[in-house]
PDB file of C-alpha atoms and ligand atoms in Angstrom:
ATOM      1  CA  UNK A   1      16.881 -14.007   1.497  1.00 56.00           C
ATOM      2  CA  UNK A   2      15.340 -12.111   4.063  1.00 61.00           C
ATOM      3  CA  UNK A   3      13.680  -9.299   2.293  1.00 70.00           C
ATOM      4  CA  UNK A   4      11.834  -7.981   5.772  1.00 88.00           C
ATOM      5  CA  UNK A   5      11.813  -4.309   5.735  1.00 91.00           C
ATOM      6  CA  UNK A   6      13.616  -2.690   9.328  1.00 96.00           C
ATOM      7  CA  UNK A   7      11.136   0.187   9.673  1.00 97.00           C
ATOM      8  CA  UNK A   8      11.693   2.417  13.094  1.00 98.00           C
ATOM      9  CA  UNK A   9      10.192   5.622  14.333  1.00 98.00           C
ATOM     10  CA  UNK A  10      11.638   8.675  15.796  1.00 98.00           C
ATOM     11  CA  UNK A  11       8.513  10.322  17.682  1.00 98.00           C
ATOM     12  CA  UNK A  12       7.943  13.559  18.988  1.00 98.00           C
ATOM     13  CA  UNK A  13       6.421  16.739  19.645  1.00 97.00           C
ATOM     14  CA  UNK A  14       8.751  18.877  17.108  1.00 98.00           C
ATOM     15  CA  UNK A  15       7.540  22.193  17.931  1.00 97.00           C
ATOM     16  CA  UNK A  16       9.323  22.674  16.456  1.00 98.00           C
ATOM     17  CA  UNK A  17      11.899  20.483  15.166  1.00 98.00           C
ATOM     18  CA  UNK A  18      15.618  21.059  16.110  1.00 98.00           C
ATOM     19  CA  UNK A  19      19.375  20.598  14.154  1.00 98.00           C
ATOM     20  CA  UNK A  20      19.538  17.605  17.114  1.00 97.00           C
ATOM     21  CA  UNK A  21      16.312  16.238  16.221  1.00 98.00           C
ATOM     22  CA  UNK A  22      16.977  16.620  12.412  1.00 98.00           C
ATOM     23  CA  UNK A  23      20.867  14.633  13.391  1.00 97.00           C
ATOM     24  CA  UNK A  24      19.062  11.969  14.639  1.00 98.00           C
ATOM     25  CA  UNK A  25      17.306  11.140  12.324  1.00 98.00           C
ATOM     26  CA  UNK A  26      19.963  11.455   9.602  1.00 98.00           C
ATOM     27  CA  UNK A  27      21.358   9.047  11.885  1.00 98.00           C
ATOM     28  CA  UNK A  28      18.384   6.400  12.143  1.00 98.00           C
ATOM     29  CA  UNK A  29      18.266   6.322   8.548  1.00 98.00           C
ATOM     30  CA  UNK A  30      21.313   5.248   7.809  1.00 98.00           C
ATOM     31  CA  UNK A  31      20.842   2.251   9.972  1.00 97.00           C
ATOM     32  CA  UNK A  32      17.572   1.125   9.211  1.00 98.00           C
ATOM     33  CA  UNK A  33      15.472   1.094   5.679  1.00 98.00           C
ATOM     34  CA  UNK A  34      12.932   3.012   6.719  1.00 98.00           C
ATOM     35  CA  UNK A  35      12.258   5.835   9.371  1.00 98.00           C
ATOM     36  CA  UNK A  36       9.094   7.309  10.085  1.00 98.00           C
ATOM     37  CA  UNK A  37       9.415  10.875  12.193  1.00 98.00           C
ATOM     38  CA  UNK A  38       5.764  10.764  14.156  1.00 98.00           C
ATOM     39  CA  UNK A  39       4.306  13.947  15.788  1.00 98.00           C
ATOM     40  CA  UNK A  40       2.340  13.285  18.591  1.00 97.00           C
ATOM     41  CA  UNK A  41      -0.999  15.036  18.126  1.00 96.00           C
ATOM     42  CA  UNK A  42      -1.572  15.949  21.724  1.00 88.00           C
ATOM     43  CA  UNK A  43      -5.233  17.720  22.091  1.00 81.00           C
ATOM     44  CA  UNK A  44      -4.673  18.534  25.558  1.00 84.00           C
ATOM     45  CA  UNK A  45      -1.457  20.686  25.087  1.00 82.00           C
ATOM     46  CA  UNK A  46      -1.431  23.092  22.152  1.00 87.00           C
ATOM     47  CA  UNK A  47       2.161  24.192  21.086  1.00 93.00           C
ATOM     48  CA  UNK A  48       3.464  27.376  19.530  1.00 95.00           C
ATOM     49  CA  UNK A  49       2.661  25.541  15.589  1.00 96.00           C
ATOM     50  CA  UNK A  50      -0.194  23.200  14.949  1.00 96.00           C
ATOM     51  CA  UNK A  51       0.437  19.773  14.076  1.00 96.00           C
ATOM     52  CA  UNK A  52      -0.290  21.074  10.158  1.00 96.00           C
ATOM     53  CA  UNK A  53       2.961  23.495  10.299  1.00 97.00           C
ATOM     54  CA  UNK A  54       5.324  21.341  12.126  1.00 98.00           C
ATOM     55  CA  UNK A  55       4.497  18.654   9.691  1.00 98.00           C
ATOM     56  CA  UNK A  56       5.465  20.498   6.955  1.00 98.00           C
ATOM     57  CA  UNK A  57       9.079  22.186   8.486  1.00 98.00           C
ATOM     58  CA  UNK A  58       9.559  18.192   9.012  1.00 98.00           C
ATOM     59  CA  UNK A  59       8.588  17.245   5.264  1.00 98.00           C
ATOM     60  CA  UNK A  60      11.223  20.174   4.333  1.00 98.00           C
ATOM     61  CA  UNK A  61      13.828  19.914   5.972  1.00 98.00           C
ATOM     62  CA  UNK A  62      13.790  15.776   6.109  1.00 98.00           C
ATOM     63  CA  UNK A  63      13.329  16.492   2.366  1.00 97.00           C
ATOM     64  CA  UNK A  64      17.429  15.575   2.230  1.00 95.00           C
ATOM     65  CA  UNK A  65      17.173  11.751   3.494  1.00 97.00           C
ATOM     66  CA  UNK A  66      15.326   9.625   0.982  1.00 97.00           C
ATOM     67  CA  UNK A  67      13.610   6.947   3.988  1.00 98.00           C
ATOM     68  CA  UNK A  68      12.473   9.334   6.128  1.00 98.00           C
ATOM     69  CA  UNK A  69       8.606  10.042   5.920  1.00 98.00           C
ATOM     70  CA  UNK A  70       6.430  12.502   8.343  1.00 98.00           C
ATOM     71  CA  UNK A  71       3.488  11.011  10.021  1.00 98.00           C
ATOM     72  CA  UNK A  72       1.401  12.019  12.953  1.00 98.00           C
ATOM     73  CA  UNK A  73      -0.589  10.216  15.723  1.00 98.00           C
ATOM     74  CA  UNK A  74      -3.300  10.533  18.316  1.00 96.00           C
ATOM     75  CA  UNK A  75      -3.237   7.749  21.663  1.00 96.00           C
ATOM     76  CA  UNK A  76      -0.740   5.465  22.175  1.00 98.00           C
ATOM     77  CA  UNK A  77       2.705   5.291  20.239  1.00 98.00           C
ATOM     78  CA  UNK A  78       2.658   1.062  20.764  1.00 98.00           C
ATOM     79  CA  UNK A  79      -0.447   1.548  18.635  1.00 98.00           C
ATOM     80  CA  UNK A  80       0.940   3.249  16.153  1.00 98.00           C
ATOM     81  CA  UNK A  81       3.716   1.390  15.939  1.00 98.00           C
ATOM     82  CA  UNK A  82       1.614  -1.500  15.431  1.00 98.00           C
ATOM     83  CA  UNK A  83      -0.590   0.154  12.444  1.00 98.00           C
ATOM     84  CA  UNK A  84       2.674   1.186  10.694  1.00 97.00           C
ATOM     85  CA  UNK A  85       4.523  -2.529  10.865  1.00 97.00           C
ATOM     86  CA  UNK A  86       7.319  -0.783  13.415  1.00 97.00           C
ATOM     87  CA  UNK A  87       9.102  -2.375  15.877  1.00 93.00           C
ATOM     88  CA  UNK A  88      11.408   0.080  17.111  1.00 98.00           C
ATOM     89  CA  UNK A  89      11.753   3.597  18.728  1.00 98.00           C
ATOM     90  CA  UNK A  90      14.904   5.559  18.300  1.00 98.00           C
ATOM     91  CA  UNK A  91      15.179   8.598  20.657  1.00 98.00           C
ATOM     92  CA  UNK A  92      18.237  10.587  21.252  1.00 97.00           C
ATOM     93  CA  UNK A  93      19.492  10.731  24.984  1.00 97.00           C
ATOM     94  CA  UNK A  94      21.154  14.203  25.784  1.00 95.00           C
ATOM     95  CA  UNK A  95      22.435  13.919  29.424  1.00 92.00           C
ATOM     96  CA  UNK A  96      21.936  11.147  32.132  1.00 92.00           C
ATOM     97  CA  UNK A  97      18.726  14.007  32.672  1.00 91.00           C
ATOM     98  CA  UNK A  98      17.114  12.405  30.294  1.00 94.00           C
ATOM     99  CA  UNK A  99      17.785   8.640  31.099  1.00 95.00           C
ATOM    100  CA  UNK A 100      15.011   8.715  34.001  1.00 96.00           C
ATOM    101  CA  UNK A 101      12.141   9.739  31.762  1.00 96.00           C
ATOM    102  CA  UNK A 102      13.386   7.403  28.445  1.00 98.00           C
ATOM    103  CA  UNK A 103      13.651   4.520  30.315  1.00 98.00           C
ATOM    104  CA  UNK A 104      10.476   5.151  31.928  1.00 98.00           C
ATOM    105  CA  UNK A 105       8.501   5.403  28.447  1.00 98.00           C
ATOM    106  CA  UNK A 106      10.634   2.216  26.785  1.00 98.00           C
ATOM    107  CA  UNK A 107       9.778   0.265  29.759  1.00 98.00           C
ATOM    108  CA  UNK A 108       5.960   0.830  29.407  1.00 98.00           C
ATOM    109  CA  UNK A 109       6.113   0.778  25.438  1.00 98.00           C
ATOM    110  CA  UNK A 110       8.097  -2.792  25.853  1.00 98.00           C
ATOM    111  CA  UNK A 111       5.482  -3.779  28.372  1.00 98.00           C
ATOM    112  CA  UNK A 112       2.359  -2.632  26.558  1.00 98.00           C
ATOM    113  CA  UNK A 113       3.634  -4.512  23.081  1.00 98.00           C
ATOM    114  CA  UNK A 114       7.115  -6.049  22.824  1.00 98.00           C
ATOM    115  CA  UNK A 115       8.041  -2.308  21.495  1.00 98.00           C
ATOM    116  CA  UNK A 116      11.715  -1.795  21.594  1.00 98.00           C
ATOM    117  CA  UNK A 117      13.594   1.507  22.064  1.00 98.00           C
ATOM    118  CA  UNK A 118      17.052   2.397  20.872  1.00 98.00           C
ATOM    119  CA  UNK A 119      18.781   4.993  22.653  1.00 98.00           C
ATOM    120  CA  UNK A 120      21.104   6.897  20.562  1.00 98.00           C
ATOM    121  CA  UNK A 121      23.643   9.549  22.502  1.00 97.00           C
ATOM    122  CA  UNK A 122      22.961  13.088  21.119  1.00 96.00           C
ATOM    123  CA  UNK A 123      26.205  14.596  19.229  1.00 96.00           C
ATOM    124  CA  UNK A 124      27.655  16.575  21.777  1.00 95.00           C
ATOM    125  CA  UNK A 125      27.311  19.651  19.432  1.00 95.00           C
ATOM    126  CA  UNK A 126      23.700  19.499  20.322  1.00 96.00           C
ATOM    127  CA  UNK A 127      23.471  18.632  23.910  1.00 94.00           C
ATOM    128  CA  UNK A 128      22.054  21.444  25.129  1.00 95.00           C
ATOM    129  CA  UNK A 129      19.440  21.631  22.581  1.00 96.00           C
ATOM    130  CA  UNK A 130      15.382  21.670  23.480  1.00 97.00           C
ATOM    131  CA  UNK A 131      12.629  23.088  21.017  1.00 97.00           C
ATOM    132  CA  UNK A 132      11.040  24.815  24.705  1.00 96.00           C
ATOM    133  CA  UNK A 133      14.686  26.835  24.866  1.00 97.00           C
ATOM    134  CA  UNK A 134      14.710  27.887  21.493  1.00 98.00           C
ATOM    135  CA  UNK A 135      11.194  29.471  21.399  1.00 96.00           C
ATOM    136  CA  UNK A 136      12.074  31.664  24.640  1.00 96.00           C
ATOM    137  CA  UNK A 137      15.454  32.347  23.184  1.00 97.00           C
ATOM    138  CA  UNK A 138      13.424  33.560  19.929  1.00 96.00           C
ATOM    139  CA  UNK A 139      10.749  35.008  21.978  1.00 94.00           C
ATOM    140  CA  UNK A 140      13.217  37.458  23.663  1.00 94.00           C
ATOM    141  CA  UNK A 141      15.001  38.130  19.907  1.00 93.00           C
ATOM    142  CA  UNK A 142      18.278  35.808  20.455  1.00 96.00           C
ATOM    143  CA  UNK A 143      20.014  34.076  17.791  1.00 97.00           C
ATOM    144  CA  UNK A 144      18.610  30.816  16.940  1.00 97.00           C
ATOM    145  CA  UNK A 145      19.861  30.205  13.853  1.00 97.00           C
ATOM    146  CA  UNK A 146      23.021  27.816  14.678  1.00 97.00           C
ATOM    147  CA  UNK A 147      20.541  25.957  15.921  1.00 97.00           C
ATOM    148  CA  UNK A 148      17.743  24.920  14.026  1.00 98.00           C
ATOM    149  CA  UNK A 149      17.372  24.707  10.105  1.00 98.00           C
ATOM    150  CA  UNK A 150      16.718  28.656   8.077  1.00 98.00           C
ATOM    151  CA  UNK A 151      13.446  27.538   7.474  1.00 98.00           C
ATOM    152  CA  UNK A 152      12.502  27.100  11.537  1.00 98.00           C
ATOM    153  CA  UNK A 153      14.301  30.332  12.044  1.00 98.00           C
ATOM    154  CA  UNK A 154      12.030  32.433   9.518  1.00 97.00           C
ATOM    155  CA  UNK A 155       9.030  30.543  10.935  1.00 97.00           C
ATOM    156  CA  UNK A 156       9.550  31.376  13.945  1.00 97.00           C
ATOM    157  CA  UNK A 157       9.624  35.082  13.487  1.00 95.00           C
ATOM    158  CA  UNK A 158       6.916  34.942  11.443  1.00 95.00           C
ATOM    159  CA  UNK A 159       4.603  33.299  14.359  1.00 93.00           C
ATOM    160  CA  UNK A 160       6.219  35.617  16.939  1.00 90.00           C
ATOM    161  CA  UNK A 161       5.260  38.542  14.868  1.00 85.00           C
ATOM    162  CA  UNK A 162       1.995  37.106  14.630  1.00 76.00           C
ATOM    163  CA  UNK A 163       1.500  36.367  18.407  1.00 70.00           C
ATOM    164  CA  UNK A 164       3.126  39.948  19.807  1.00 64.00           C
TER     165      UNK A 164
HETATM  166  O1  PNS B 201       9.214  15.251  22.080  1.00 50.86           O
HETATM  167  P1  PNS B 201       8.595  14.642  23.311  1.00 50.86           P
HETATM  168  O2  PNS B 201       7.446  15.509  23.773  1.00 50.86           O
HETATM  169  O3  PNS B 201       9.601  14.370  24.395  1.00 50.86           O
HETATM  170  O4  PNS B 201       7.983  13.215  22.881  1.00 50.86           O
HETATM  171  C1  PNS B 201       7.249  12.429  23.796  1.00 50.86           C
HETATM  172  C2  PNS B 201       6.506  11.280  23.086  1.00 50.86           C
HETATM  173  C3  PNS B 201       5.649  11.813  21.940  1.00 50.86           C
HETATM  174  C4  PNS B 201       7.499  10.292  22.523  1.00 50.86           C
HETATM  175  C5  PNS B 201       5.636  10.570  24.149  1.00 50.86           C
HETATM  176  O5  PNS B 201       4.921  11.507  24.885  1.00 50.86           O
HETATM  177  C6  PNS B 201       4.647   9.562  23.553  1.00 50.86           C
HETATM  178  O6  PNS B 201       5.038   8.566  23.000  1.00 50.86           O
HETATM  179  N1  PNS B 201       3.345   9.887  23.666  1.00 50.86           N
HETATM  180  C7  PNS B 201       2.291   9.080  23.119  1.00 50.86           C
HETATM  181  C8  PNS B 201       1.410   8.507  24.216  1.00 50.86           C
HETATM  182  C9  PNS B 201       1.979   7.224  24.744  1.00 50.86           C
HETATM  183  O7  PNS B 201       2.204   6.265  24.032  1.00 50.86           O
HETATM  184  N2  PNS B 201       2.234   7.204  26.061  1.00 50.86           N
HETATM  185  C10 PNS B 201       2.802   6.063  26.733  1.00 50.86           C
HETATM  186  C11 PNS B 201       4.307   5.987  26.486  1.00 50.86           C
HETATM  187  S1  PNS B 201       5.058   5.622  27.942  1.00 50.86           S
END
């Protein structure tokens, strides 16, 4: 018996996360045993929530799927993905807009380490969907909240009221 567990990652910036981002990885982990959602720690561009807060939104709102864990990393994912025993990416693909820069990253992360990516079509519900659009939709006082879970929606008008 093959007793192997089929880890994969969904990384990301998540700031902050997204109902697309949070059907993807409802999605992922349903098809493999275990999915770790990684934020990218990126010191050279600070977001509207530290690494710290978007970590926790993740942890409660992911709180729902049982094999989903939150992790973060600095450098390269392939390393990562080594550390952690994973051997696949999933990333959600929301037009043929996106294909260009996807392909580009999977073809370096396959490269770099053997690293496979699985492309997995957004639900169409969510197409439009990018955490950059709903801060500026926030940011000007728009409704966000079909979009992203209640929790994102009062911390985001928390940290806007912070920020005015
Ligand atoms: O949510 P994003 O910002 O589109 O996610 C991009 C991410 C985090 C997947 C990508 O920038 C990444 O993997 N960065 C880590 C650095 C790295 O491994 N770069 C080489 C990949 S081609």
């Amino acid at each position: 018996m093959n007793t192997t567990t089929r880890r994969a990652v969904c990384p990301g910036s998540f700031d902050p996360v997204t109902n697309g981002h949070l059907d993807i990885f409802g999605r992922a982990s349903r098809l493999y045993d275990e999915v770790i959602v990684a934020v990218l720690i990126n010191q050279t561009k600070t977001g509207l929530f530290s690494p710290e807060e978007r970590i926790e939104m993740l942890e409660a709102v992911t709180a729902e799927f049982p094999n989903v864990r939150i992790a973060s990393f600095r450098g390269l994912l392939v390393d990562f993905c080594r550390d952690q025993d994973v051997s696949v990416v999933v990333r959600g693909l929301r037009a043929v807009t996106d294909f260009d820069y996807e392909l580009k990253m999977a073809q370096m992360n396959y490269g770099l380490s053997g690293l496979e990516t699985l492309f997995m079509p957004t639900n169409p519900l969510y197409s439009f969907l990018a955490s950059s659009l709903i801060k500026d939709v926030a940011k000007w006082g728009g409704d966000i909240s079909p979009h992203v879970p209640p929790l994102v929606v009062e911390r985001l008008r928390a940290k806007l009221r912070d920020v005015r």
